[in-house]
Amino acid sequence: MPDAVDAVDTPTPRRKPKPAKREIGGRPLKPSTLMMGHGYDPVLSEGSLKAPIFLTSTFAFESAAAGKRHFEGITGLREGGAEGLVYSRFNGPNQEILEDRLAVWDGAEDALTFSSGMTAICILMMAYASQNDVIVHSGPLYAASEGFVAKVLSRFGITYVDFPAGATREELDTVLAKAKAQADEQGGKVAMIYLESPANPTNALVDIEAVRDARDSALAGTPIAIDNTFLGPLWQRPLEHGADIVAYSLTKYVGGHSDLVAGSIAGAKRWMDPVRALRNTMGGIVDPNTAWMLLRSLETVELRMQRAGENAAKVCEFLRGHPKVEGLGYLGFIADARQQDIYARHCLGAGSTFSLFIKGGEAESFAFLDNLTIAKLAVSLGGTETLASHPASMTHLSVPHARKTMLGISDNLVRISIGIEDADDLIADFAQALEHV
Ligand SMILES: Cc1ncc(COP(=O)(O)O)c(C=O)c1O
């Protein structure tokens, strides 16, 4: 046991793992390799191959002096900040390993985890927006994100300007000029440009590079954040296209088994720090048990997403030519030239969540849904099992008719998230369910 003086001189009260090996002979190791061990040192946990679940609310200091040193770091009395674990509202071993591994996928310097995707998004926005500020966002957003901006942040004098997902550079220039004028008038600043691509539920893509260029010319220094839940972390890497912060509902593909709720953000440390500070104050960090489940999920995320993507391509190929099908909103079959151009520059795969337009209306859609035997009728996406839902009468029931029409959420729209079952079984199931339409 080090005595008090030794403890003060030891700069690592944090149970740091040994430095991770990130390359072999100049070859950077791939995320799929790093998911098995990155950020975890078995020596620190009795040799346990897998990280134990650290169910503790607080962490013991080795000495009073080590405790003092920690708090000097936190309060800024000592340079270099605080290292180490002190209280589970701030961090914990499972969460730190998870954050290290999530950062790997997006090529980010740092990551933060949260108890849900919405906790991540709300704390992110609150960390950057102050009274009288403006948030610029693409539209549509996931309904709760849109609601948080329009109905909650507005109570604190924060306004927004939104733009359609496919906006061009010229349109974006106009939007940012409007937002800047609005901020000037309110006596605030443009706090953040917030994107969601593909958008939920339309699958519309945002041109991240055009947003970055427009930001650089009009609003340098304003962070661009993007919700990458639908394609991340495998099929879209937004930090490489100009986004500063990437946000996730880990509940979806990353968790991937429809058995947990969690969220994350990732980006450069300087973008993470204000969010970490607010999370420290508010709480909202993912719990150790869920973090552990996510570590297990990350070991197979590439396999699962690849398989789901391949399945979706086969299923959509079948559905495309079916006489009872009016159309498909699948990123593998984009008809619009502008959207196709964004897809070609930004996306590495078409994903496995898409819209199926049945010939007919609500009755025909319900007949199809009620006759599916493999796919479960449930909201959410990105799990191992295939899910199907009817947005117009479920998730978007309360959306005004005009906005539903604008977003293309019609009565004949069925949303499908393809899982990792056998593709031919899924096709057989869709084929027999369509016979009932
Ligand atoms: C695109 C998108 N972002 C964020 C969320 C919210 O995530 P969570 O349910 O984990 O809070 C969802 C949930 O469906 C989503 O689809």
Short mmCIF file of C-alpha atoms and ligand atoms in Angstrom, two decimals, residues 115-119 121 142 144-145 194 196 198 200 227 229-230 248-252 261-263 380-381 415, ligand 1:
data_model
loop_
_atom_site.label_atom_id
_atom_site.label_comp_id
_atom_site.label_asym_id
_atom_site.label_seq_id
_atom_site.Cartn_x
_atom_site.Cartn_y
_atom_site.Cartn_z
CA SER A 115 -29.62 6.43 -19.98
CA SER A 116 -31.45 6.88 -23.31
CA GLY A 117 -30.99 8.41 -26.74
CA MET A 118 -33.27 11.26 -25.71
CA THR A 119 -31.24 11.92 -22.52
CA ILE A 121 -29.88 14.61 -27.16
CA TYR A 142 -37.44 12.07 -34.41
CA ALA A 144 -39.26 13.71 -29.30
CA SER A 145 -36.18 15.62 -30.50
CA TYR A 194 -28.53 19.80 -35.35
CA GLU A 196 -30.79 13.82 -38.29
CA PRO A 198 -31.49 9.55 -42.44
CA ASN A 200 -37.03 9.31 -38.86
CA ASP A 227 -28.28 11.89 -34.95
CA THR A 229 -29.08 6.26 -35.17
CA PHE A 230 -30.41 4.84 -38.47
CA TYR A 248 -27.07 7.80 -31.03
CA SER A 249 -30.00 6.01 -29.63
CA LEU A 250 -27.97 2.94 -28.60
CA THR A 251 -31.36 1.31 -28.04
CA LYS A 252 -31.39 0.57 -31.78
CA VAL A 261 -32.52 1.66 -23.67
CA ALA A 262 -29.43 3.89 -23.85
CA GLY A 263 -27.80 6.73 -25.79
CA SER A 380 -38.35 0.76 -32.59
CA LEU A 381 -35.77 -0.68 -34.98
CA ARG A 415 -42.44 0.79 -41.51
C1 LIG B 1 -33.57 8.65 -34.83
C2 LIG B 1 -33.84 8.50 -33.36
N1 LIG B 1 -33.20 9.30 -32.50
C3 LIG B 1 -33.40 9.21 -31.17
C4 LIG B 1 -34.30 8.32 -30.64
C5 LIG B 1 -34.54 8.27 -29.16
O1 LIG B 1 -33.84 7.24 -28.59
P1 LIG B 1 -34.27 6.53 -27.20
O2 LIG B 1 -35.58 5.87 -27.43
O3 LIG B 1 -33.14 5.61 -26.92
O4 LIG B 1 -34.38 7.63 -26.18
C6 LIG B 1 -35.00 7.46 -31.51
C7 LIG B 1 -35.96 6.48 -30.97
O5 LIG B 1 -36.71 5.87 -31.70
C8 LIG B 1 -34.76 7.54 -32.91
O6 LIG B 1 -35.41 6.77 -33.79
#
